[in-house]
Short mmCIF file of C-alpha atoms in Angstrom, two decimals:
data_model
loop_
_atom_site.label_atom_id
_atom_site.label_comp_id
_atom_site.label_asym_id
_atom_site.label_seq_id
_atom_site.Cartn_x
_atom_site.Cartn_y
_atom_site.Cartn_z
CA MET A 16 175.56 30.20 206.12
CA SER A 17 173.68 26.99 205.32
CA ILE A 18 172.60 25.96 201.73
CA GLU A 19 169.01 26.28 202.89
CA ASN A 20 169.42 29.96 204.00
CA THR A 21 171.36 30.80 200.80
CA ALA A 22 168.38 29.38 198.80
CA VAL A 23 165.76 31.44 200.78
CA ILE A 24 167.79 34.64 200.29
CA GLU A 25 167.51 33.98 196.51
CA GLN A 26 163.80 33.09 196.76
CA ASP A 27 163.14 36.30 198.62
CA ARG A 28 165.22 38.43 196.05
CA LYS A 29 163.31 36.99 193.11
CA HIS A 30 159.74 36.78 194.43
CA VAL A 31 159.03 38.96 197.54
CA TRP A 32 157.95 42.64 197.24
CA HIS A 33 159.20 44.16 200.43
CA HIS A 34 157.55 47.14 202.36
CA LEU A 35 159.26 50.53 202.22
CA ASN A 36 162.11 49.39 200.08
CA GLN A 37 163.60 50.51 196.76
CA HIS A 38 164.32 47.08 195.21
CA SER A 39 167.04 48.28 192.76
CA VAL A 40 169.58 48.15 195.67
CA LEU A 41 168.86 44.43 195.94
CA LYS A 42 170.62 43.87 192.60
CA SER A 43 173.94 44.50 194.34
CA GLN A 44 173.23 43.43 197.87
CA ASP A 45 171.36 40.69 199.57
CA PRO A 46 167.89 41.24 201.08
CA MET A 47 167.73 40.84 204.85
CA VAL A 48 165.82 37.70 205.79
CA MET A 49 165.05 37.03 209.44
CA VAL A 50 164.94 33.37 210.52
CA LYS A 51 164.67 33.21 214.32
CA GLY A 52 163.60 35.22 217.28
CA GLU A 53 164.03 34.66 221.09
CA GLY A 54 163.38 37.23 223.84
CA SER A 55 164.69 40.57 222.60
CA ARG A 56 166.87 39.11 220.02
CA VAL A 57 166.52 38.18 216.32
CA TRP A 58 168.82 36.30 213.89
CA ASP A 59 169.10 36.66 210.16
CA ALA A 60 169.75 34.00 207.49
CA LYS A 61 173.47 34.79 207.53
CA GLY A 62 173.70 33.97 211.13
CA ASN A 63 173.89 37.53 212.53
CA SER A 64 172.27 38.24 215.84
CA TYR A 65 170.70 41.40 216.76
CA LEU A 66 169.13 43.10 219.85
CA ASP A 67 165.97 44.34 218.47
CA ALA A 68 165.07 47.78 219.78
CA SER A 69 162.35 48.16 217.22
CA SER A 70 160.08 45.33 218.44
CA GLY A 71 159.87 43.70 214.97
CA GLY A 72 160.69 46.66 212.83
CA VAL A 73 157.18 48.33 213.25
CA TRP A 74 156.85 48.59 217.04
CA CYS A 75 154.58 45.47 217.76
CA VAL A 76 156.37 42.47 219.43
CA ASN A 77 155.58 43.76 222.91
CA VAL A 78 156.16 40.66 224.97
CA GLY A 79 159.17 39.48 222.83
CA TYR A 80 159.92 36.52 220.59
CA GLY A 81 159.57 32.79 221.08
CA ARG A 82 156.55 32.75 223.33
CA SER A 83 155.58 29.07 223.00
CA SER A 84 152.52 29.66 225.26
CA ILE A 85 150.93 31.97 222.70
CA ALA A 86 151.62 29.53 219.91
CA GLU A 87 150.00 26.79 221.94
CA ALA A 88 146.96 28.84 222.81
CA VAL A 89 146.53 29.67 219.04
CA SER A 90 146.96 25.94 218.04
CA LYS A 91 144.49 24.82 220.64
CA GLN A 92 141.85 27.25 219.49
CA LEU A 93 142.41 26.66 215.88
CA THR A 94 141.75 23.03 216.20
CA GLU A 95 138.55 23.88 218.20
CA LEU A 96 137.22 26.45 215.85
CA ASN A 97 139.45 28.52 213.48
CA PHE A 98 136.83 30.94 212.06
CA PHE A 99 133.34 32.13 212.00
CA ALA A 100 132.28 35.45 210.64
CA SER A 101 131.79 38.22 213.17
CA THR A 102 128.11 38.37 212.48
CA ALA A 103 128.20 35.75 215.23
CA GLY A 104 130.43 35.49 218.34
CA THR A 105 133.22 33.21 219.34
CA VAL A 106 134.44 32.16 222.77
CA PRO A 107 137.94 33.86 222.51
CA ALA A 108 136.49 37.01 221.11
CA ALA A 109 133.93 37.44 223.90
CA GLU A 110 136.54 36.53 226.61
CA PHE A 111 139.18 38.87 225.36
CA ALA A 112 136.68 41.78 224.92
CA GLU A 113 135.68 41.49 228.66
CA LYS A 114 139.40 41.35 229.83
CA LEU A 115 140.43 44.11 227.58
CA LEU A 116 137.67 46.44 228.61
CA ALA A 117 138.61 45.77 232.21
CA LYS A 118 141.67 47.74 231.56
CA MET A 119 139.69 50.52 229.88
CA PRO A 120 137.24 52.14 232.33
CA GLY A 121 134.64 54.10 230.50
CA MET A 122 134.91 52.01 227.30
CA SER A 123 132.28 49.26 226.80
CA ARG A 124 132.35 47.70 223.24
CA VAL A 125 135.02 46.00 220.97
CA TYR A 126 134.63 45.78 217.23
CA TYR A 127 137.30 43.45 215.73
CA ALA A 128 139.35 43.70 212.50
CA SER A 129 142.82 42.74 211.42
CA SER A 130 145.18 45.78 211.23
CA GLY A 131 145.54 49.31 212.73
CA SER A 132 144.67 50.88 209.29
CA GLU A 133 141.38 48.87 209.33
CA ALA A 134 140.61 49.67 212.95
CA ASN A 135 140.81 53.36 212.04
CA GLU A 136 138.77 52.95 208.99
CA LYS A 137 135.98 51.44 211.17
CA ALA A 138 136.19 54.46 213.36
CA PHE A 139 135.89 56.89 210.48
CA LYS A 140 132.84 54.94 209.16
CA ILE A 141 131.27 55.08 212.69
CA VAL A 142 131.72 58.96 212.67
CA ARG A 143 130.36 59.27 209.05
CA GLN A 144 127.29 57.09 209.82
CA ILE A 145 126.54 58.97 213.02
CA ALA A 146 126.62 62.27 210.93
CA HIS A 147 123.88 60.71 208.74
CA LEU A 148 121.80 59.24 211.50
CA LYS A 149 121.89 62.15 213.88
CA TYR A 150 123.18 65.39 212.26
CA GLY A 151 121.56 65.37 208.79
CA GLU A 152 124.94 64.43 207.30
CA LYS A 153 126.56 67.62 208.39
CA LYS A 154 129.12 66.56 211.19
CA HIS A 155 131.13 64.36 208.86
CA LYS A 156 134.46 65.96 208.89
CA ILE A 157 137.35 64.26 210.74
CA LEU A 158 140.34 66.43 211.92
CA TYR A 159 143.83 64.96 212.26
CA ARG A 160 147.09 66.37 213.65
CA GLU A 161 150.21 67.20 211.65
CA ARG A 162 152.92 64.56 212.13
CA ASP A 163 150.43 61.85 213.42
CA TYR A 164 150.32 58.58 211.43
CA HIS A 165 147.02 56.52 211.22
CA GLY A 166 147.54 53.92 208.47
CA SER A 167 148.23 52.96 204.82
CA THR A 168 144.81 52.76 203.23
CA ILE A 169 143.55 55.78 201.23
CA ALA A 170 141.12 57.01 204.07
CA ALA A 171 143.88 56.31 206.72
CA LEU A 172 146.36 58.26 204.63
CA SER A 173 143.73 60.98 204.22
CA ALA A 174 144.08 61.38 207.96
CA THR A 175 147.78 61.20 208.27
CA GLY A 176 149.90 64.33 208.83
CA GLN A 177 153.06 63.20 207.21
CA GLU A 178 153.37 64.65 203.79
CA GLU A 179 155.97 62.13 202.23
CA ARG A 180 153.74 59.21 203.37
CA ARG A 181 150.92 60.73 201.36
CA LYS A 182 152.86 61.79 198.35
CA GLN A 183 151.80 60.31 194.97
CA TYR A 184 148.69 58.56 196.51
CA GLY A 185 146.11 61.37 196.06
CA PRO A 186 143.63 62.47 195.43
CA PHE A 187 142.45 61.76 199.03
CA ALA A 188 139.06 61.13 200.62
CA PRO A 189 137.34 64.43 201.20
CA GLY A 190 136.44 65.66 204.75
CA PHE A 191 139.74 65.15 206.41
CA VAL A 192 141.39 68.41 207.78
CA GLU A 193 144.77 68.83 209.26
CA PHE A 194 145.58 70.95 212.31
CA PRO A 195 149.09 71.85 213.63
CA HIS A 196 151.32 69.52 215.72
CA CYS A 197 152.23 69.82 219.36
CA CYS A 198 156.01 69.34 219.31
CA GLU A 199 157.40 71.90 221.87
CA TYR A 200 160.83 71.46 220.61
CA ARG A 201 159.70 72.61 217.28
CA SER A 202 157.43 75.39 218.67
CA GLN A 203 155.35 77.38 216.22
CA PHE A 204 154.98 80.20 218.79
CA GLY A 205 158.64 80.72 219.85
CA ASP A 206 159.69 80.34 223.49
CA VAL A 207 156.39 80.58 225.42
CA SER A 208 155.22 79.36 228.83
CA ASP A 209 151.94 78.05 227.62
CA TYR A 210 152.85 76.21 224.66
CA GLY A 211 150.58 73.18 225.29
CA VAL A 212 147.41 75.31 225.61
CA ARG A 213 148.42 77.27 222.52
CA ALA A 214 149.05 74.17 220.53
CA ALA A 215 145.72 72.64 221.57
CA LYS A 216 143.85 75.91 220.64
CA GLU A 217 144.93 75.32 217.05
CA LEU A 218 142.27 72.59 216.98
CA GLU A 219 139.62 75.06 218.07
CA ARG A 220 141.00 77.52 215.37
CA VAL A 221 140.44 74.78 212.60
CA ILE A 222 137.10 73.72 214.00
CA LEU A 223 135.86 77.31 213.72
CA GLN A 224 137.40 77.70 210.38
CA GLU A 225 135.58 74.54 209.09
CA GLY A 226 132.33 75.26 210.90
CA PRO A 227 131.50 73.40 214.15
CA ASP A 228 128.39 71.96 212.70
CA THR A 229 130.64 70.15 210.13
CA VAL A 230 133.18 68.50 212.32
CA GLY A 231 132.31 65.15 213.75
CA ALA A 232 135.49 63.85 215.34
CA VAL A 233 139.30 64.43 215.84
CA ILE A 234 141.83 61.50 215.66
CA LEU A 235 144.97 61.83 217.73
CA GLU A 236 147.87 59.65 218.91
CA PRO A 237 148.27 60.05 222.71
CA ILE A 238 151.98 60.27 221.98
CA THR A 239 152.96 60.82 218.31
CA ALA A 240 154.98 57.73 217.35
CA GLY A 241 156.38 57.46 213.86
CA GLY A 242 156.06 61.28 213.51
CA GLY A 243 159.09 61.77 215.81
CA VAL A 244 157.99 60.26 219.21
CA ILE A 245 156.32 63.50 220.41
CA THR A 246 155.05 63.73 223.97
CA PRO A 247 152.28 66.26 224.56
CA PRO A 248 153.32 69.32 226.53
CA GLU A 249 151.64 70.50 229.74
CA GLY A 250 148.09 71.62 229.37
CA TYR A 251 147.62 70.12 226.04
CA TRP A 252 145.26 67.29 226.75
CA PRO A 253 142.87 69.10 229.16
CA THR A 254 142.52 71.76 226.57
CA ILE A 255 141.81 69.36 223.73
CA MET A 256 139.13 67.69 225.83
CA GLU A 257 137.50 71.06 226.64
CA ILE A 258 137.36 71.96 223.02
CA CYS A 259 135.87 68.56 221.99
CA LYS A 260 133.19 68.86 224.58
CA LYS A 261 132.44 72.55 223.70
CA TYR A 262 131.89 71.72 219.92
CA ASP A 263 130.36 68.16 220.37
CA VAL A 264 133.32 66.59 218.61
CA LEU A 265 134.06 62.90 219.28
CA LEU A 266 137.55 62.19 220.55
CA HIS A 267 139.21 59.20 218.81
CA ILE A 268 142.56 58.04 220.31
CA ASP A 269 144.79 55.99 218.10
CA GLU A 270 146.57 53.65 220.38
CA VAL A 271 147.97 51.34 217.64
CA VAL A 272 151.46 51.93 218.84
CA CYS A 273 151.08 53.08 222.39
CA GLY A 274 148.61 50.53 223.57
CA LEU A 275 149.06 47.40 225.74
CA GLY A 276 151.90 48.70 228.00
CA ARG A 277 154.25 50.38 225.43
CA THR A 278 154.41 53.66 227.39
CA GLY A 279 154.43 52.39 230.90
CA GLU A 280 150.64 52.43 231.32
CA TRP A 281 148.15 49.91 229.84
CA PHE A 282 147.24 52.69 227.31
CA GLY A 283 148.98 55.92 226.41
CA TYR A 284 146.00 58.01 226.99
CA GLN A 285 145.85 56.88 230.62
CA HIS A 286 148.89 59.03 231.33
CA TYR A 287 146.88 62.26 230.62
CA GLY A 288 143.45 61.65 232.16
CA ILE A 289 141.91 61.54 228.59
CA LYS A 290 138.33 60.31 228.23
CA PRO A 291 137.96 58.95 224.73
CA ASP A 292 134.79 58.30 222.79
CA ILE A 293 136.72 55.77 220.47
CA VAL A 294 140.14 54.02 220.93
CA THR A 295 141.89 51.99 218.16
CA LEU A 296 144.27 49.19 218.83
CA ALA A 297 146.46 46.71 216.94
CA LYS A 298 150.25 45.94 217.07
CA GLY A 299 150.72 44.99 220.63
CA VAL A 300 147.27 43.53 221.14
CA ALA A 301 148.64 40.12 220.43
CA SER A 302 152.30 41.16 220.07
CA SER A 303 151.99 40.18 216.32
CA TYR A 304 151.62 36.49 217.10
CA ALA A 305 148.29 36.68 215.16
CA ALA A 306 146.68 39.55 213.29
CA ILE A 307 144.07 41.41 215.43
CA SER A 308 142.89 45.07 215.75
CA CYS A 309 140.20 46.57 217.97
CA THR A 310 137.94 49.62 217.45
CA VAL A 311 136.75 50.24 221.14
CA THR A 312 133.93 52.64 221.93
CA THR A 313 131.87 53.97 224.72
CA GLU A 314 128.33 52.69 225.20
CA GLU A 315 127.12 56.10 224.08
CA VAL A 316 128.82 55.69 220.72
CA PHE A 317 127.43 52.12 220.52
CA ASN A 318 123.94 53.31 221.39
CA GLU A 319 123.86 55.69 218.35
CA PHE A 320 123.26 52.52 216.24
CA MET A 321 120.46 51.03 218.37
CA ALA A 322 117.23 51.42 216.44
CA ASP A 323 114.07 49.39 215.48
CA SER A 324 115.02 46.22 213.88
CA SER A 325 112.88 47.15 210.76
CA ASP A 326 115.22 50.06 210.07
CA ARG A 327 117.40 48.67 207.21
CA GLU A 328 120.17 51.32 207.57
CA ALA A 329 120.43 52.33 211.29
CA TYR A 330 122.78 49.53 212.40
CA PHE A 331 126.58 49.65 211.66
CA ARG A 332 126.73 48.23 208.27
CA ASP A 333 130.38 47.12 208.26
CA ILE A 334 132.06 43.78 208.08
CA SER A 335 135.60 42.52 208.18
CA THR A 336 136.26 38.99 206.99
CA PHE A 337 139.33 38.21 209.07
CA ALA A 338 137.78 39.65 212.22
CA GLY A 339 136.22 36.19 212.43
CA CYS A 340 139.60 34.45 212.81
CA THR A 341 139.86 33.12 216.30
CA ALA A 342 143.65 33.03 216.28
CA GLY A 343 143.73 36.88 217.09
CA PRO A 344 141.76 36.93 220.24
CA ALA A 345 143.20 33.60 221.41
CA ALA A 346 146.68 35.04 221.04
CA ALA A 347 145.59 38.31 222.61
CA LEU A 348 144.24 36.53 225.72
CA GLU A 349 147.59 34.78 226.33
CA ASN A 350 149.42 37.91 225.47
CA LEU A 351 147.40 39.81 228.03
CA ARG A 352 148.09 37.03 230.69
CA ILE A 353 151.89 37.35 230.09
CA LEU A 354 151.81 41.15 230.35
CA GLU A 355 149.96 40.81 233.69
CA GLN A 356 151.85 37.91 235.21
CA GLU A 357 155.30 39.25 234.23
CA GLU A 358 154.39 42.83 235.28
CA LEU A 359 155.61 44.03 231.86
CA VAL A 360 153.60 47.31 231.99
CA HIS A 361 155.61 48.19 235.19
CA ASN A 362 158.86 46.98 233.57
CA SER A 363 158.13 49.23 230.57
CA LYS A 364 157.87 52.27 232.86
CA MET A 365 160.88 51.36 234.95
CA MET A 366 163.14 50.47 232.08
CA GLY A 367 161.90 53.27 230.04
CA ASP A 368 162.92 55.74 232.71
CA TYR A 369 166.28 54.04 232.99
CA LEU A 370 166.76 54.09 229.18
CA LEU A 371 165.72 57.74 229.01
CA GLU A 372 168.22 58.65 231.63
CA GLY A 373 170.98 57.04 229.67
CA LEU A 374 169.92 58.84 226.46
CA ILE A 375 169.80 62.29 228.28
CA GLY A 376 173.44 61.55 229.29
CA LEU A 377 174.28 61.00 225.64
CA GLN A 378 172.59 64.37 224.74
CA ALA A 379 174.97 66.09 227.04
CA LYS A 380 177.86 64.31 225.42
CA HIS A 381 177.09 64.50 221.76
CA PRO A 382 176.25 67.75 219.97
CA ILE A 383 174.35 65.93 217.26
CA ILE A 384 171.59 65.15 219.79
CA GLY A 385 169.16 67.91 219.77
CA ASP A 386 166.27 66.50 221.84
CA VAL A 387 165.42 63.27 223.75
CA ARG A 388 161.87 62.42 224.47
CA GLY A 389 159.23 59.79 225.09
CA LYS A 390 157.53 57.65 227.77
CA GLY A 391 158.00 54.06 228.77
CA LEU A 392 159.71 51.98 226.00
CA LEU A 393 158.77 54.47 223.29
CA LEU A 394 161.67 56.95 222.99
CA GLY A 395 163.07 59.30 220.33
CA ILE A 396 166.40 61.01 219.79
CA GLU A 397 166.17 63.96 217.37
CA LEU A 398 169.44 64.63 215.57
CA VAL A 399 170.59 67.93 214.59
CA SER A 400 173.63 69.69 213.02
CA ASP A 401 173.27 72.68 215.37
CA GLN A 402 171.99 72.34 218.85
CA ASP A 403 171.28 76.07 219.15
CA ALA A 404 169.56 76.56 215.85
CA LYS A 405 167.86 73.09 216.07
CA THR A 406 168.83 72.56 212.44
CA PRO A 407 167.73 68.99 211.52
CA VAL A 408 170.33 66.71 209.98
CA ASP A 409 169.65 65.30 206.59
CA GLU A 410 167.70 61.96 206.49
CA SER A 411 170.89 60.32 205.24
CA VAL A 412 172.53 60.93 208.48
CA ALA A 413 169.82 59.11 210.43
CA VAL A 414 170.00 56.27 207.85
CA LYS A 415 173.75 56.03 208.37
CA VAL A 416 173.36 55.90 212.26
CA ALA A 417 170.82 53.21 212.04
CA GLY A 418 173.05 51.28 209.70
CA MET A 419 176.07 51.57 211.93
CA CYS A 420 174.01 50.47 214.90
CA MET A 421 172.83 47.36 212.98
CA ALA A 422 176.47 46.50 212.14
CA LYS A 423 177.15 46.48 215.85
CA GLY A 424 174.14 44.14 216.46
CA LEU A 425 171.48 46.72 217.40
CA ILE A 426 168.35 47.30 215.47
CA ILE A 427 166.71 50.77 215.94
CA GLY A 428 163.95 52.58 214.10
CA ARG A 429 163.92 56.08 212.62
CA THR A 430 161.44 58.51 211.05
CA ASN A 431 161.42 57.05 207.54
CA ARG A 432 160.59 59.10 204.39
CA SER A 433 157.81 60.78 206.24
CA PHE A 434 158.59 64.43 206.00
CA ALA A 435 160.26 66.92 203.64
CA SER A 436 162.88 67.92 206.09
CA LEU A 437 162.27 66.27 209.55
CA ASN A 438 163.25 62.61 209.02
CA ASN A 439 165.81 63.07 211.66
CA THR A 440 164.64 61.17 214.68
CA LEU A 441 165.89 57.81 215.90
CA CYS A 442 163.21 55.71 217.46
CA LEU A 443 163.54 53.17 220.22
CA CYS A 444 160.85 50.77 220.87
CA PRO A 445 162.32 47.59 222.43
CA VAL A 446 160.33 44.69 223.80
CA LEU A 447 158.62 45.18 227.11
CA THR A 448 160.84 42.50 228.73
CA LEU A 449 163.92 44.80 228.42
CA SER A 450 166.54 44.24 231.11
CA LYS A 451 169.13 46.85 232.49
CA GLN A 452 171.86 44.93 230.73
CA GLU A 453 170.08 45.22 227.30
CA ALA A 454 169.16 48.92 227.96
CA ASP A 455 172.90 49.51 228.78
CA PHE A 456 173.76 47.81 225.39
CA ILE A 457 171.44 50.11 223.54
CA VAL A 458 172.94 53.33 225.09
CA THR A 459 176.51 52.05 224.65
CA THR A 460 176.04 51.20 221.11
CA ILE A 461 174.44 54.43 220.19
CA ASP A 462 177.10 56.32 222.07
CA GLU A 463 179.84 54.40 220.10
CA VAL A 464 178.12 55.07 216.77
CA LEU A 465 177.72 58.82 217.34
CA ALA A 466 181.35 59.06 218.53
CA GLN A 467 182.47 57.29 215.35
CA LEU A 468 180.17 59.63 213.24
CA GLU A 469 181.52 62.78 214.87
CA ALA A 470 185.18 61.69 214.34
CA SER A 471 184.67 60.87 210.70
#
């Protein structure tokens, strides 16, 4: 390890406050500091190389590391114009909006911000303001689903169905109401043939409980990501859409993780024929080469804010400073070009199917695997101590498995301090350039680790 890298480790230990870490452990062990990325691999300051099956640790480096063309596109744009507030337009923002919407039939407007949490906040404000403008303030409640995650701000946490994520951060914003999850492996109704419809009708039950005239929107991930990689069961989404239409409830789809090819379609909702009113995007929009998020709406939602110019309060009275940074849409444009030219959405589907097949093979081999699920390159492995009883392993087991994988040169994700008893799912979210050889390495490494674990 070089002197420079030794120095940066100490600088990090002394001065950087890491996300999701208990720093007391860094008194006895070095912090991990990443120094390089290329393709699907990253290197730390100690010279260790890893295949990154977490796309940057938080599921966002969709096109992989080291894309010089994105860096060049950003550099060129920044020297031309680095920023102007989004009260006006810029060339890359206009161009990217048009190209993005071409992938999203039925959607027509893009509102820019900097992060997924912020994109969801904008959507919540849209719903709340429509309640004032159109419904005499009544339809202001926003329903969210158990196990879904929507961000780290207080309002986004207010809409997050993960109790440990929320713990110690209340009191929360009023008007956010939870309804039950749709994880068929953890069925609330026992072994039934119509689980998807039953789970969806839990939304209707909560709407009626709250009063339909008070509910303005529901926010949902198309596939629950950090809550355990939960794919919706058959019949779920058609029933959800029927309920939203019946009670005049806006359907807000959170695509922060699933968007831009992650699931083998351009957007996760496109697997299920969903017709959203609002879609929120971040992470893969620019593969994290620059900060950008989008709150995308239909023209009908946009038109709720069209009024006489003399009305001081009828327009959407929101602003995001860094939405005016041109680096985000410039990076997003080149990111989109790469996704198209290299056919990475198709690769996500093909390699996702291939990887899923390998993981299902491991399930037959290792009793600790209770369920394997996902779409495209968004996959989950739920660990159990008893396959028949579906007893979840303790979180410490998932932590150990992830650590053993890292020791073998593979970075994977996991449900992380999100639930009281269900932090037992390993999460795979590799870059969309994944090859068969790399997929084989992922499966082989997990196989070896589980065999070691079972033998100990």
